[in-house]
Amino acid sequence: MADPTVIVDNLHVVYRVYGAGGDKGTAATALMRVLKRQRRPSVRKVEAIRGVSFVVYHGDAVGIIGRNGSGKSTLLQAIAGLLPPERGCVYTSGQATLLGVNAALLDDLTGERNVVLGCLAMGMTPQEVKERYQSIVDFSGVGTFIDYPMRTYSTGMAQRLRFSIASAKDHEILMIDEALATGDANFRAKSEERIQQLRDAAGTVFLVAHNLAEVEASCNRVIWLEKGKIVMQGYDVPAIVDSYLAATGGEPLQRDKQ
Amino acid sequence: MRQRARDHGAPGTLTDDLSLPETDQASLPAEPLAELAARYQLAPSAARPGAFAYARRLWDRRHFIVGFATARNVAMYTEARLGQLWQVLTPLLNAAVYFLIFGIILGTSRGVPNFTAFLITGIFIFNFTQRAFITTSRVMPDSLQLIRALPFPRASLPIGYVLIELEQLVMSMIVLTVIVLATGEPLTWYWLLALPALGLQAVFNVGMGLFLARLGAGAEDFSQLMPFLVRTWMYASGVMFSIQTIASLRRHPAVTYLLQVNPAAVYISLVRNAILQSQRRAWPGTKPYNAARCALYYHDSRAVYDSAYCHATVSMPQLWLYGAGWAVVALVVGFLFFWEAETRYGRG
């Protein structure tokens, strides 16, 4: 068996959410709370991941499936070291990189500055940024809009530019959050091709997707999360996908018999 | 194992209770996972590097820090019609307001030679620290999206915010130079001393910025309180009056001393003494002690330069020592304090 690249050992991740309900939210109620020495009821703990363990080996492409709010994105953020574990630990063979559309870019700045800043944030040197700049802009296809502030971009254009920036680098452990395959059909084809290249270059890939056909097509292994726990996981991807669909009441996948 | 699962608004027809199969744990290796990780030399992803390794990583990301600061600075004014001109207009308007209130209406200029230059220098220099403190106390909650999206040494953020203020300060200093020269101060070699003084102040601000960033990351209450703390500090630091001239402090040399060695007052005095000849001449202790002339200073508002004949509360070389001391202490303490919580900033 190949070497392990990611080991998740009894991982627990807890979010603290401020401003959740349960309070009228007026100054008077806040004062009463202080006087009565109560804790802020609006601070709530959300246990997003509750005891997850698995081992991923070099060459694995792991699909993570589950309903909205089941902890998929949180799991990826914890593996990348962006969210600290409450208990347990994640061990990785190198820096795990998360390709998400939320990578903060500054809306008031031109596309050009955003490209440079995004690349620097990923750890490129100014020289590397200069070398790759043109290919990033060309790939995004935003054209002359690159000189305009990003707040003037359409949603699709902004997502295309973000994806182009995020995918400009090869990563050892690559994690792709859904919603990446955005944009028009033409760009989707281009980005799927780019993801494939990144996968070939990376040792290990994680993919979060609601599109189960995509998971089956590109993953050799799947993890099904529900309420922060693993329901099923393993290398028999179609069987797990079928159980998932049966449990959530979805339509069974139409598979081509070959 | 049956679990209750609530509908989170996922597409498709969801039942409230999911009928789930048994959890599959069979594929885990037999040996403890921590030992397996150690055997293959895998490192915890949320591990905190040592303090020196952390400083080196920060240095590796220096281009990002500078790029981030410059970009934020440019972005700040893109919605304004006058654009970057506000970088100059903001300090000018600030100076005008304070001059109107403290120079003309309240008349605190008593006992200070060339009060206009004295006041505006004080405001611009304090403004650097003030803005750095307020923005860094908010930087971690404000940047949570970025923190959860990309791995980089988190100290880049408060340092970047202090750099933004440093870039603003450069604009302010250009305005200040013009104003100071217009008030009749000569351009001398002493002006060069302003550079190390501002350098020490910047180091102090970075150290305190790191410290405040961690405090502000825990509770929003802190960043709400910050503007009031800083304003109180401003009134205690001799920005719009000379600490020396406060009559009620004459009998409390210890209090005068403490006010004069507080970091804000130290950096303001260092810059004033560098670029204002009037301040250098009036600094206590620059002339041999003369009780009569010193007393005259306190009783005759025209004898503004006679403060030079009084005993020095803090001498000029001592000012430099305090300036360097505050900077080093703030940087070391702030850096270690921030670094200690490095892996926890993503939690919010």
Short mmCIF file of N, CA, C and O in Angstrom, two decimals, chain A residues 8-10 50-55 221 229-234, chain B residues 1 22-30 33:
data_model
loop_
_atom_site.label_atom_id
_atom_site.label_comp_id
_atom_site.label_asym_id
_atom_site.label_seq_id
_atom_site.Cartn_x
_atom_site.Cartn_y
_atom_site.Cartn_z
N VAL A 8 -6.28 11.70 9.57
CA VAL A 8 -7.20 12.46 10.43
C VAL A 8 -7.52 11.57 11.62
O VAL A 8 -8.05 10.48 11.45
N ASP A 9 -7.15 12.03 12.81
CA ASP A 9 -7.24 11.20 14.01
C ASP A 9 -8.25 11.79 14.98
O ASP A 9 -7.97 12.80 15.62
N ASN A 10 -9.44 11.19 15.03
CA ASN A 10 -10.48 11.58 15.98
C ASN A 10 -10.67 13.10 16.04
O ASN A 10 -10.59 13.72 17.09
N ARG A 50 -17.45 15.95 14.49
CA ARG A 50 -17.54 15.29 15.80
C ARG A 50 -16.92 13.89 15.76
O ARG A 50 -17.61 12.89 15.64
N GLY A 51 -15.60 13.86 15.80
CA GLY A 51 -14.94 12.56 15.89
C GLY A 51 -14.81 11.86 14.55
O GLY A 51 -15.45 10.85 14.31
N VAL A 52 -13.99 12.40 13.68
CA VAL A 52 -13.77 11.80 12.36
C VAL A 52 -12.35 11.26 12.29
O VAL A 52 -11.41 11.95 12.69
N SER A 53 -12.21 10.02 11.82
CA SER A 53 -10.88 9.44 11.63
C SER A 53 -10.81 8.77 10.27
O SER A 53 -11.74 8.07 9.88
N PHE A 54 -9.75 9.01 9.54
CA PHE A 54 -9.49 8.25 8.32
C PHE A 54 -8.04 8.47 7.89
O PHE A 54 -7.37 9.38 8.37
N VAL A 55 -7.56 7.60 7.02
CA VAL A 55 -6.20 7.70 6.50
C VAL A 55 -6.28 7.74 4.98
O VAL A 55 -6.98 6.94 4.37
N ARG A 221 -12.31 6.96 -4.19
CA ARG A 221 -12.67 6.72 -2.81
C ARG A 221 -13.66 7.78 -2.37
O ARG A 221 -13.64 8.90 -2.89
N LYS A 229 -20.16 13.47 11.33
CA LYS A 229 -19.59 12.14 11.54
C LYS A 229 -19.57 11.37 10.22
O LYS A 229 -20.36 11.66 9.33
N ILE A 230 -18.66 10.40 10.16
CA ILE A 230 -18.60 9.59 8.95
C ILE A 230 -19.70 8.54 9.01
O ILE A 230 -19.82 7.81 10.00
N VAL A 231 -20.51 8.48 7.98
CA VAL A 231 -21.52 7.43 7.89
C VAL A 231 -20.92 6.21 7.21
O VAL A 231 -20.98 5.10 7.72
N MET A 232 -20.36 6.45 6.03
CA MET A 232 -19.71 5.36 5.31
C MET A 232 -18.49 5.91 4.63
O MET A 232 -18.44 7.09 4.29
N GLN A 233 -17.50 5.06 4.44
CA GLN A 233 -16.37 5.49 3.62
C GLN A 233 -15.70 4.27 3.05
O GLN A 233 -15.80 3.18 3.61
N GLY A 234 -15.04 4.43 1.93
CA GLY A 234 -14.35 3.29 1.35
C GLY A 234 -14.09 3.48 -0.13
O GLY A 234 -14.31 4.56 -0.68
N MET B 1 -26.73 2.18 13.66
CA MET B 1 -26.77 3.44 14.39
C MET B 1 -27.77 4.35 13.68
O MET B 1 -27.66 4.62 12.51
N GLU B 22 -24.51 1.21 9.30
CA GLU B 22 -23.49 1.20 10.35
C GLU B 22 -22.27 2.00 9.92
O GLU B 22 -21.89 2.00 8.76
N THR B 23 -21.66 2.71 10.88
CA THR B 23 -20.46 3.46 10.56
C THR B 23 -19.33 2.50 10.20
O THR B 23 -19.12 1.50 10.88
N ASP B 24 -18.63 2.86 9.13
CA ASP B 24 -17.56 1.99 8.65
C ASP B 24 -16.24 2.44 9.24
O ASP B 24 -15.72 3.49 8.90
N GLN B 25 -15.72 1.68 10.18
CA GLN B 25 -14.40 1.99 10.75
C GLN B 25 -13.39 0.94 10.38
O GLN B 25 -12.23 1.01 10.76
N ALA B 26 -13.82 -0.07 9.63
CA ALA B 26 -12.97 -1.22 9.38
C ALA B 26 -11.72 -0.86 8.59
O ALA B 26 -10.69 -1.52 8.71
N SER B 27 -11.79 0.23 7.79
CA SER B 27 -10.66 0.52 6.91
C SER B 27 -9.52 1.22 7.63
O SER B 27 -8.49 1.49 7.03
N LEU B 28 -9.68 1.54 8.93
CA LEU B 28 -8.59 2.18 9.66
C LEU B 28 -7.49 1.17 9.94
O LEU B 28 -7.77 0.01 10.25
N PRO B 29 -6.23 1.61 9.86
CA PRO B 29 -5.13 0.70 10.18
C PRO B 29 -5.20 0.28 11.65
O PRO B 29 -5.80 0.97 12.47
N ALA B 30 -4.55 -0.84 11.95
CA ALA B 30 -4.62 -1.38 13.31
C ALA B 30 -3.84 -0.52 14.30
O ALA B 30 -4.27 -0.34 15.43
N LEU B 33 -3.22 5.96 15.18
CA LEU B 33 -2.97 6.86 14.06
C LEU B 33 -1.81 7.81 14.32
O LEU B 33 -1.05 8.14 13.42
#
